[in-house]
Amino acid sequence: MYDPKSLCADKFIDDAEIKETLAYADANKDNIELIDSILKKARPYKTDKGTFCRGLNHREASVLLACEIPEKVQEMYALAEEIKKAFYGNRIVMFAPLYLSNYCVNGCLYCPYHMKNKHIARKKLTQEEVEKEVIALQDMGHKRLAIEAGEDPVNNPIEYILECINTIYSIKHKNGAIRRVNVNIAATTVENYRKLKDAGIGTYILFQETYHKESYLRLHPTGPKHDYNYHTEAMDRAMEGGIDDVGLGVLFGLELYRYEFAGLLMHAEHLEAVHGVGPHTISVPRVKKADDIDPSQFDNGISDETFAKICALIRIAVPYTGMIISTRESQSVREKVIRLGVSQISGASRTSVGGYTEELRPHDTEQFDVSDQRTLNEVVEWLMEMGYIPSFCTACYREGRTGDRFMSLCKSGQIQNCCHPNALMTLKEFLMDYASPHTHEIGDALIAKEIENIPNPKVREIVIKNLKEIAEGKRDFRF
Ligand code: SAM
């Protein structure tokens, strides 16, 4: 029986509930009256305290996903854009993945790091190599990383991950600093999540891959990741261990997207029901070609159009949850979904172990092919030319604004007095330290224009003063 408050994966991701949801969505996909009422519920509304959104539950959002009436789909896109603007403005947060080790004991059928892959080079960074990678990332201008590792209790035990986090935070090279380390490692114990929390991590990210239990068991035939319930209940253990920013994700292409979409939203509803706070982020990776992996062996690939619709509907359904897109996607797909709701993107990523210190992009230990291969300076310039503010901000968790405290910032309407100035100040740091002269020029013009959009005059004054000090060499201002 479906129970969002249960701590058992089979109950909060109840297969029967998903199937009923999909049948309900099919039955109502042309029900204009219902669709209009769902769209109306999702619209931002204003009170004297700011702008708010109600979001949608998995049933309502699934009806919109099933609906193919062109005018209604256009309305969904317009609404997603409106919500995106209301809560995220034109800021796009930047990050890069850092691959620590590709040793793995799992048998995931879509991942080239699977244990049976005998020809992929196995590599694990030493602390000296971590340092070199971090310096290379700092020299590009990155401030926020997502560390990635295969699951291998012998080669990559939690102690290794903790040591790497410690090394990453300790490196100060020129004006560089990694100020937030998000962690994407396999499901683990409450005790280990507590250790990660104590090491000062930002978000704990774990992709569900697929919410369809039967497919999950088939796609993960061997290794600890085979345990569907242990994997699906990981976020509850993470929260029990004190991590209150968690990132969900589905690997699109493995199962029917409508099933995954409903499961993803049910997972978000479960976290909200049990812990009082939904996911901090949702990632939307699609299966990519990789070493011995051919994406066409999975039958559920989705078109760019469907992908965009999913992104728009996630934005509408969970307006306060950040959405992440990686360099798995091309520049043109990224352009489209950034407009519709994505709030965080990676730039200049290398998905191989030790890839950042190599002159040329290495492929021997790569996890998947990268579509967007531009430099960080190019990505920053591209974003600014489209009117976005690339943000290197990491202030929230450093100021203790995690979990529900972050959500209340979103809901209080203070984002424009907090995230917006932080974006401008961290962009200025990037321009001073890492940008090309042309990017610097575009950036300074953008900042000058965007200062005017800080509503509180006192905050505006402080920002102007801080920007001047950044130009003189000071760093790390934040609200
Ligand atoms: N090993 C960890 C785990 O078990 O969750 C996480 C790290 S793994 C390096 C990060 C993610 O990459 C996986 O969760 C999976 O969704 C994604 N991934 C694996 N193979 C992929 C492929 N061929 N194309 C795109 N993404 C892939």
Short mmCIF file of N, CA and C in Angstrom, two decimals, residues 199-348:
data_model
loop_
_atom_site.label_atom_id
_atom_site.label_comp_id
_atom_site.label_asym_id
_atom_site.label_seq_id
_atom_site.Cartn_x
_atom_site.Cartn_y
_atom_site.Cartn_z
N ALA A 199 32.67 16.08 7.70
CA ALA A 199 33.76 16.52 6.82
C ALA A 199 33.38 17.81 6.08
N GLY A 200 32.14 18.25 6.27
CA GLY A 200 31.74 19.54 5.70
C GLY A 200 31.26 19.47 4.26
N ILE A 201 30.60 18.36 3.91
CA ILE A 201 30.14 18.29 2.52
C ILE A 201 28.92 19.18 2.30
N GLY A 202 28.69 19.53 1.04
CA GLY A 202 27.49 20.27 0.68
C GLY A 202 26.35 19.27 0.51
N THR A 203 26.00 19.00 -0.74
CA THR A 203 24.89 18.07 -1.01
C THR A 203 25.40 16.63 -1.13
N TYR A 204 24.63 15.69 -0.61
CA TYR A 204 24.90 14.28 -0.91
C TYR A 204 23.99 13.91 -2.09
N ILE A 205 24.62 13.49 -3.17
CA ILE A 205 23.89 13.19 -4.40
C ILE A 205 23.91 11.68 -4.64
N LEU A 206 22.77 11.13 -4.93
CA LEU A 206 22.73 9.71 -5.32
C LEU A 206 21.61 9.54 -6.34
N PHE A 207 21.96 9.10 -7.53
CA PHE A 207 20.92 8.88 -8.53
C PHE A 207 20.24 7.55 -8.28
N GLN A 208 18.94 7.58 -8.41
CA GLN A 208 18.19 6.33 -8.24
C GLN A 208 18.44 5.41 -9.43
N GLU A 209 18.82 5.99 -10.55
CA GLU A 209 18.98 5.29 -11.85
C GLU A 209 17.59 4.93 -12.38
N THR A 210 16.88 3.99 -11.75
CA THR A 210 15.49 3.75 -12.12
C THR A 210 14.68 3.43 -10.88
N TYR A 211 13.44 3.92 -10.88
CA TYR A 211 12.53 3.63 -9.76
C TYR A 211 11.77 2.32 -9.98
N HIS A 212 11.93 1.74 -11.17
CA HIS A 212 11.20 0.51 -11.49
C HIS A 212 11.98 -0.66 -10.90
N LYS A 213 11.43 -1.25 -9.83
CA LYS A 213 12.22 -2.22 -9.06
C LYS A 213 12.72 -3.40 -9.90
N GLU A 214 11.80 -3.94 -10.71
CA GLU A 214 12.18 -5.12 -11.51
C GLU A 214 13.34 -4.77 -12.46
N SER A 215 13.22 -3.63 -13.12
CA SER A 215 14.29 -3.20 -14.03
C SER A 215 15.56 -2.90 -13.26
N TYR A 216 15.38 -2.29 -12.09
CA TYR A 216 16.55 -1.96 -11.26
C TYR A 216 17.34 -3.23 -10.96
N LEU A 217 16.63 -4.28 -10.57
CA LEU A 217 17.31 -5.53 -10.19
C LEU A 217 18.03 -6.13 -11.40
N ARG A 218 17.41 -6.01 -12.57
CA ARG A 218 18.02 -6.54 -13.80
C ARG A 218 19.24 -5.70 -14.21
N LEU A 219 19.13 -4.38 -14.06
CA LEU A 219 20.21 -3.49 -14.50
C LEU A 219 21.39 -3.47 -13.53
N HIS A 220 21.14 -3.95 -12.31
CA HIS A 220 22.21 -4.01 -11.29
C HIS A 220 22.30 -5.45 -10.81
N PRO A 221 22.79 -6.34 -11.69
CA PRO A 221 22.69 -7.77 -11.38
C PRO A 221 23.60 -8.24 -10.24
N THR A 222 24.70 -7.53 -10.03
CA THR A 222 25.64 -7.99 -9.01
C THR A 222 26.17 -6.81 -8.19
N GLY A 223 26.73 -7.13 -7.04
CA GLY A 223 27.35 -6.10 -6.19
C GLY A 223 26.35 -5.52 -5.21
N PRO A 224 26.85 -4.70 -4.26
CA PRO A 224 25.97 -4.14 -3.22
C PRO A 224 24.85 -3.28 -3.78
N LYS A 225 25.09 -2.67 -4.95
CA LYS A 225 24.06 -1.78 -5.52
C LYS A 225 22.81 -2.56 -5.98
N HIS A 226 22.95 -3.89 -6.06
CA HIS A 226 21.79 -4.72 -6.44
C HIS A 226 20.62 -4.54 -5.46
N ASP A 227 20.93 -4.19 -4.23
CA ASP A 227 19.89 -4.09 -3.20
C ASP A 227 19.05 -2.82 -3.41
N TYR A 228 17.92 -2.98 -4.10
CA TYR A 228 17.07 -1.85 -4.47
C TYR A 228 16.62 -1.05 -3.25
N ASN A 229 16.19 -1.76 -2.21
CA ASN A 229 15.65 -1.04 -1.05
C ASN A 229 16.74 -0.25 -0.33
N TYR A 230 17.91 -0.85 -0.20
CA TYR A 230 19.01 -0.16 0.48
C TYR A 230 19.38 1.12 -0.30
N HIS A 231 19.38 1.00 -1.61
CA HIS A 231 19.72 2.15 -2.47
C HIS A 231 18.62 3.22 -2.37
N THR A 232 17.38 2.80 -2.48
CA THR A 232 16.27 3.76 -2.53
C THR A 232 16.06 4.45 -1.18
N GLU A 233 16.41 3.76 -0.11
CA GLU A 233 16.23 4.35 1.23
C GLU A 233 17.46 5.14 1.69
N ALA A 234 18.45 5.30 0.80
CA ALA A 234 19.71 5.95 1.19
C ALA A 234 19.50 7.38 1.69
N MET A 235 18.60 8.11 1.04
CA MET A 235 18.43 9.52 1.43
C MET A 235 17.88 9.65 2.84
N ASP A 236 17.08 8.68 3.25
CA ASP A 236 16.57 8.70 4.63
C ASP A 236 17.72 8.49 5.61
N ARG A 237 18.63 7.59 5.24
CA ARG A 237 19.79 7.37 6.13
C ARG A 237 20.69 8.61 6.13
N ALA A 238 20.85 9.22 4.94
CA ALA A 238 21.69 10.44 4.86
C ALA A 238 21.11 11.51 5.78
N MET A 239 19.79 11.66 5.74
CA MET A 239 19.16 12.70 6.57
C MET A 239 19.27 12.33 8.04
N GLU A 240 19.16 11.05 8.32
CA GLU A 240 19.33 10.62 9.71
C GLU A 240 20.76 10.93 10.17
N GLY A 241 21.71 10.84 9.26
CA GLY A 241 23.11 11.14 9.59
C GLY A 241 23.41 12.63 9.63
N GLY A 242 22.37 13.46 9.41
CA GLY A 242 22.56 14.90 9.58
C GLY A 242 22.75 15.68 8.28
N ILE A 243 22.76 14.95 7.14
CA ILE A 243 22.91 15.67 5.86
C ILE A 243 21.51 16.12 5.44
N ASP A 244 21.28 17.43 5.39
CA ASP A 244 19.91 17.78 5.02
C ASP A 244 19.77 18.35 3.62
N ASP A 245 20.89 18.42 2.87
CA ASP A 245 20.77 18.74 1.45
C ASP A 245 21.07 17.46 0.67
N VAL A 246 20.04 16.89 0.08
CA VAL A 246 20.27 15.68 -0.71
C VAL A 246 19.81 15.90 -2.15
N GLY A 247 20.50 15.24 -3.08
CA GLY A 247 20.19 15.42 -4.51
C GLY A 247 19.72 14.12 -5.14
N LEU A 248 18.52 14.17 -5.71
CA LEU A 248 17.96 12.98 -6.37
C LEU A 248 18.29 13.02 -7.86
N GLY A 249 18.06 11.91 -8.55
CA GLY A 249 18.23 11.89 -10.00
C GLY A 249 17.79 10.56 -10.58
N VAL A 250 17.43 10.61 -11.85
CA VAL A 250 17.06 9.40 -12.57
C VAL A 250 17.99 9.34 -13.76
N LEU A 251 18.42 8.15 -14.16
CA LEU A 251 19.22 8.04 -15.39
C LEU A 251 18.23 7.76 -16.52
N PHE A 252 17.85 8.81 -17.23
CA PHE A 252 16.81 8.65 -18.25
C PHE A 252 17.31 7.82 -19.42
N GLY A 253 16.47 6.91 -19.86
CA GLY A 253 16.83 6.01 -20.96
C GLY A 253 16.74 4.56 -20.52
N LEU A 254 16.80 4.32 -19.20
CA LEU A 254 16.78 2.94 -18.72
C LEU A 254 15.37 2.37 -18.71
N GLU A 255 14.41 3.18 -18.28
CA GLU A 255 13.02 2.71 -18.14
C GLU A 255 12.08 3.74 -18.77
N LEU A 256 10.79 3.43 -18.77
CA LEU A 256 9.83 4.37 -19.36
C LEU A 256 9.84 5.69 -18.59
N TYR A 257 10.00 6.78 -19.31
CA TYR A 257 10.22 8.06 -18.62
C TYR A 257 9.05 8.50 -17.76
N ARG A 258 7.84 8.10 -18.16
CA ARG A 258 6.68 8.54 -17.36
C ARG A 258 6.66 7.83 -16.00
N TYR A 259 7.13 6.59 -16.00
CA TYR A 259 7.24 5.84 -14.74
C TYR A 259 8.28 6.52 -13.84
N GLU A 260 9.43 6.84 -14.44
CA GLU A 260 10.52 7.45 -13.67
C GLU A 260 10.11 8.81 -13.10
N PHE A 261 9.40 9.56 -13.92
CA PHE A 261 8.99 10.91 -13.52
C PHE A 261 8.08 10.84 -12.29
N ALA A 262 7.12 9.92 -12.33
CA ALA A 262 6.21 9.78 -11.18
C ALA A 262 7.00 9.30 -9.96
N GLY A 263 7.91 8.35 -10.16
CA GLY A 263 8.71 7.83 -9.04
C GLY A 263 9.56 8.92 -8.41
N LEU A 264 10.18 9.73 -9.26
CA LEU A 264 11.04 10.82 -8.78
C LEU A 264 10.25 11.79 -7.90
N LEU A 265 9.06 12.16 -8.36
CA LEU A 265 8.26 13.11 -7.57
C LEU A 265 7.75 12.46 -6.29
N MET A 266 7.46 11.15 -6.35
CA MET A 266 7.03 10.45 -5.12
C MET A 266 8.18 10.42 -4.11
N HIS A 267 9.39 10.27 -4.62
CA HIS A 267 10.55 10.27 -3.72
C HIS A 267 10.67 11.65 -3.04
N ALA A 268 10.49 12.71 -3.84
CA ALA A 268 10.54 14.07 -3.28
C ALA A 268 9.43 14.26 -2.24
N GLU A 269 8.24 13.76 -2.56
CA GLU A 269 7.11 13.90 -1.61
C GLU A 269 7.41 13.13 -0.33
N HIS A 270 8.05 11.98 -0.48
CA HIS A 270 8.40 11.16 0.69
C HIS A 270 9.36 11.92 1.61
N LEU A 271 10.39 12.54 1.02
CA LEU A 271 11.38 13.27 1.84
C LEU A 271 10.70 14.43 2.58
N GLU A 272 9.82 15.10 1.87
CA GLU A 272 9.09 16.21 2.48
C GLU A 272 8.20 15.70 3.61
N ALA A 273 7.52 14.58 3.37
CA ALA A 273 6.59 14.04 4.37
C ALA A 273 7.32 13.55 5.62
N VAL A 274 8.48 12.92 5.43
CA VAL A 274 9.19 12.34 6.58
C VAL A 274 10.12 13.33 7.26
N HIS A 275 10.85 14.10 6.45
CA HIS A 275 11.90 14.95 7.03
C HIS A 275 11.54 16.44 7.02
N GLY A 276 10.41 16.76 6.43
CA GLY A 276 9.97 18.15 6.41
C GLY A 276 10.71 19.01 5.40
N VAL A 277 11.55 18.37 4.57
CA VAL A 277 12.27 19.11 3.53
C VAL A 277 12.47 18.21 2.32
N GLY A 278 12.16 18.77 1.18
CA GLY A 278 12.30 18.00 -0.06
C GLY A 278 13.75 17.96 -0.52
N PRO A 279 14.01 17.37 -1.70
CA PRO A 279 15.39 17.31 -2.19
C PRO A 279 15.93 18.71 -2.49
N HIS A 280 17.22 18.89 -2.25
CA HIS A 280 17.86 20.18 -2.54
C HIS A 280 18.01 20.34 -4.05
N THR A 281 18.36 19.23 -4.70
CA THR A 281 18.50 19.26 -6.17
C THR A 281 17.93 17.99 -6.80
N ILE A 282 17.65 18.11 -8.08
CA ILE A 282 17.29 16.95 -8.90
C ILE A 282 18.18 17.00 -10.14
N SER A 283 18.81 15.87 -10.46
CA SER A 283 19.64 15.81 -11.67
C SER A 283 18.89 15.01 -12.73
N VAL A 284 19.16 15.36 -13.97
CA VAL A 284 18.43 14.70 -15.06
C VAL A 284 19.40 14.12 -16.11
N PRO A 285 20.29 13.21 -15.70
CA PRO A 285 21.21 12.64 -16.68
C PRO A 285 20.50 11.71 -17.67
N ARG A 286 21.03 11.64 -18.88
CA ARG A 286 20.55 10.63 -19.86
C ARG A 286 21.70 9.68 -20.14
N VAL A 287 21.41 8.42 -20.41
CA VAL A 287 22.46 7.43 -20.67
C VAL A 287 23.27 7.86 -21.89
N LYS A 288 24.58 7.79 -21.75
CA LYS A 288 25.48 8.21 -22.84
C LYS A 288 26.37 7.06 -23.27
N LYS A 289 26.94 7.22 -24.44
CA LYS A 289 27.91 6.25 -24.92
C LYS A 289 29.12 6.31 -23.97
N ALA A 290 29.69 5.15 -23.72
CA ALA A 290 30.88 5.09 -22.86
C ALA A 290 31.63 3.83 -23.25
N ASP A 291 32.86 3.74 -22.80
CA ASP A 291 33.75 2.62 -23.13
C ASP A 291 33.04 1.40 -23.76
N ASP A 292 32.50 0.50 -22.96
CA ASP A 292 31.83 -0.68 -23.55
C ASP A 292 30.31 -0.57 -23.47
N ILE A 293 29.82 0.67 -23.38
CA ILE A 293 28.38 0.89 -23.24
C ILE A 293 27.83 1.55 -24.50
N ASP A 294 26.79 0.93 -25.07
CA ASP A 294 26.12 1.52 -26.23
C ASP A 294 24.69 1.88 -25.78
N PRO A 295 24.38 3.19 -25.71
CA PRO A 295 23.06 3.58 -25.17
C PRO A 295 21.89 2.95 -25.92
N SER A 296 22.10 2.57 -27.21
CA SER A 296 20.96 2.02 -27.95
C SER A 296 20.58 0.62 -27.46
N GLN A 297 21.41 0.03 -26.58
CA GLN A 297 21.01 -1.27 -26.02
C GLN A 297 19.89 -1.13 -24.99
N PHE A 298 19.64 0.13 -24.57
CA PHE A 298 18.50 0.36 -23.68
C PHE A 298 17.40 0.96 -24.55
N ASP A 299 16.15 0.47 -24.37
CA ASP A 299 15.10 0.83 -25.34
C ASP A 299 14.37 2.11 -25.01
N ASN A 300 14.75 2.77 -23.94
CA ASN A 300 13.86 3.83 -23.48
C ASN A 300 14.44 5.23 -23.61
N GLY A 301 15.31 5.41 -24.58
CA GLY A 301 15.90 6.73 -24.84
C GLY A 301 14.78 7.74 -25.10
N ILE A 302 15.01 8.98 -24.69
CA ILE A 302 13.97 9.99 -24.90
C ILE A 302 14.49 11.10 -25.82
N SER A 303 13.55 11.66 -26.58
CA SER A 303 13.93 12.72 -27.52
C SER A 303 14.27 13.99 -26.74
N ASP A 304 14.94 14.93 -27.43
CA ASP A 304 15.27 16.20 -26.78
C ASP A 304 14.00 16.95 -26.37
N GLU A 305 12.95 16.78 -27.16
CA GLU A 305 11.68 17.47 -26.86
C GLU A 305 11.07 16.93 -25.56
N THR A 306 11.04 15.60 -25.44
CA THR A 306 10.50 14.99 -24.21
C THR A 306 11.37 15.38 -23.02
N PHE A 307 12.68 15.40 -23.25
CA PHE A 307 13.61 15.76 -22.19
C PHE A 307 13.31 17.18 -21.69
N ALA A 308 13.08 18.09 -22.63
CA ALA A 308 12.78 19.48 -22.26
C ALA A 308 11.46 19.54 -21.48
N LYS A 309 10.50 18.74 -21.90
CA LYS A 309 9.20 18.75 -21.21
C LYS A 309 9.36 18.24 -19.76
N ILE A 310 10.17 17.20 -19.60
CA ILE A 310 10.42 16.67 -18.25
C ILE A 310 11.05 17.76 -17.37
N CYS A 311 12.05 18.45 -17.93
CA CYS A 311 12.72 19.51 -17.15
C CYS A 311 11.72 20.60 -16.77
N ALA A 312 10.89 20.99 -17.72
CA ALA A 312 9.91 22.05 -17.44
C ALA A 312 8.95 21.60 -16.33
N LEU A 313 8.54 20.34 -16.40
CA LEU A 313 7.55 19.87 -15.41
C LEU A 313 8.16 19.63 -14.04
N ILE A 314 9.44 19.29 -14.00
CA ILE A 314 10.10 19.20 -12.68
C ILE A 314 10.12 20.60 -12.07
N ARG A 315 10.45 21.60 -12.90
CA ARG A 315 10.48 22.98 -12.40
C ARG A 315 9.11 23.38 -11.83
N ILE A 316 8.05 22.99 -12.54
CA ILE A 316 6.71 23.36 -12.09
C ILE A 316 6.31 22.59 -10.83
N ALA A 317 6.64 21.30 -10.79
CA ALA A 317 6.17 20.44 -9.69
C ALA A 317 6.92 20.71 -8.39
N VAL A 318 8.26 20.92 -8.48
CA VAL A 318 9.04 21.17 -7.25
C VAL A 318 9.82 22.49 -7.42
N PRO A 319 9.08 23.61 -7.31
CA PRO A 319 9.68 24.91 -7.66
C PRO A 319 10.88 25.30 -6.80
N TYR A 320 10.97 24.74 -5.58
CA TYR A 320 12.07 25.15 -4.68
C TYR A 320 13.27 24.22 -4.75
N THR A 321 13.23 23.26 -5.65
CA THR A 321 14.34 22.31 -5.79
C THR A 321 15.21 22.71 -6.97
N GLY A 322 16.52 22.84 -6.72
CA GLY A 322 17.43 23.18 -7.82
C GLY A 322 17.47 22.05 -8.84
N MET A 323 17.77 22.37 -10.07
CA MET A 323 17.84 21.32 -11.09
C MET A 323 19.21 21.39 -11.78
N ILE A 324 19.82 20.22 -11.93
CA ILE A 324 21.21 20.16 -12.41
C ILE A 324 21.30 19.48 -13.77
N ILE A 325 22.09 20.07 -14.65
CA ILE A 325 22.34 19.41 -15.92
C ILE A 325 23.85 19.37 -16.16
N SER A 326 24.33 18.24 -16.66
CA SER A 326 25.77 18.07 -16.80
C SER A 326 26.20 18.24 -18.25
N THR A 327 27.49 18.02 -18.49
CA THR A 327 28.01 18.13 -19.85
C THR A 327 27.70 16.87 -20.68
N ARG A 328 26.87 15.97 -20.10
CA ARG A 328 26.37 14.87 -20.93
C ARG A 328 25.55 15.45 -22.10
N GLU A 329 24.98 16.64 -21.84
CA GLU A 329 24.11 17.26 -22.86
C GLU A 329 24.89 18.29 -23.68
N SER A 330 24.43 18.46 -24.91
CA SER A 330 25.09 19.39 -25.83
C SER A 330 24.75 20.83 -25.47
N GLN A 331 25.49 21.75 -26.08
CA GLN A 331 25.23 23.17 -25.86
C GLN A 331 23.77 23.53 -26.17
N SER A 332 23.24 23.02 -27.29
CA SER A 332 21.89 23.45 -27.68
C SER A 332 20.83 22.90 -26.73
N VAL A 333 20.99 21.66 -26.27
CA VAL A 333 20.02 21.11 -25.31
C VAL A 333 20.13 21.90 -23.99
N ARG A 334 21.35 22.20 -23.60
CA ARG A 334 21.54 22.95 -22.35
C ARG A 334 20.87 24.32 -22.45
N GLU A 335 21.00 24.95 -23.58
CA GLU A 335 20.40 26.26 -23.78
C GLU A 335 18.89 26.21 -23.53
N LYS A 336 18.29 25.18 -24.08
CA LYS A 336 16.83 25.05 -23.98
C LYS A 336 16.38 24.80 -22.54
N VAL A 337 17.06 23.86 -21.87
CA VAL A 337 16.56 23.50 -20.53
C VAL A 337 16.97 24.50 -19.44
N ILE A 338 18.00 25.28 -19.70
CA ILE A 338 18.36 26.33 -18.73
C ILE A 338 17.20 27.33 -18.68
N ARG A 339 16.64 27.61 -19.84
CA ARG A 339 15.51 28.56 -19.89
C ARG A 339 14.30 27.99 -19.14
N LEU A 340 14.13 26.67 -19.24
CA LEU A 340 12.93 26.05 -18.69
C LEU A 340 13.04 25.67 -17.22
N GLY A 341 14.22 25.81 -16.64
CA GLY A 341 14.22 25.48 -15.21
C GLY A 341 15.52 25.03 -14.60
N VAL A 342 16.51 24.66 -15.41
CA VAL A 342 17.77 24.20 -14.82
C VAL A 342 18.46 25.36 -14.12
N SER A 343 18.99 25.10 -12.91
CA SER A 343 19.59 26.19 -12.13
C SER A 343 21.09 25.98 -11.90
N GLN A 344 21.57 24.79 -12.21
CA GLN A 344 23.00 24.49 -11.96
C GLN A 344 23.57 23.70 -13.12
N ILE A 345 24.74 24.08 -13.61
CA ILE A 345 25.34 23.31 -14.70
C ILE A 345 26.83 23.09 -14.43
N SER A 346 27.35 22.00 -14.99
CA SER A 346 28.79 21.80 -14.90
C SER A 346 29.43 22.44 -16.13
N GLY A 347 30.71 22.76 -15.99
CA GLY A 347 31.41 23.36 -17.12
C GLY A 347 32.82 22.81 -17.20
N ALA A 348 33.28 22.58 -18.43
CA ALA A 348 34.65 22.11 -18.69
C ALA A 348 34.95 20.78 -17.99
#
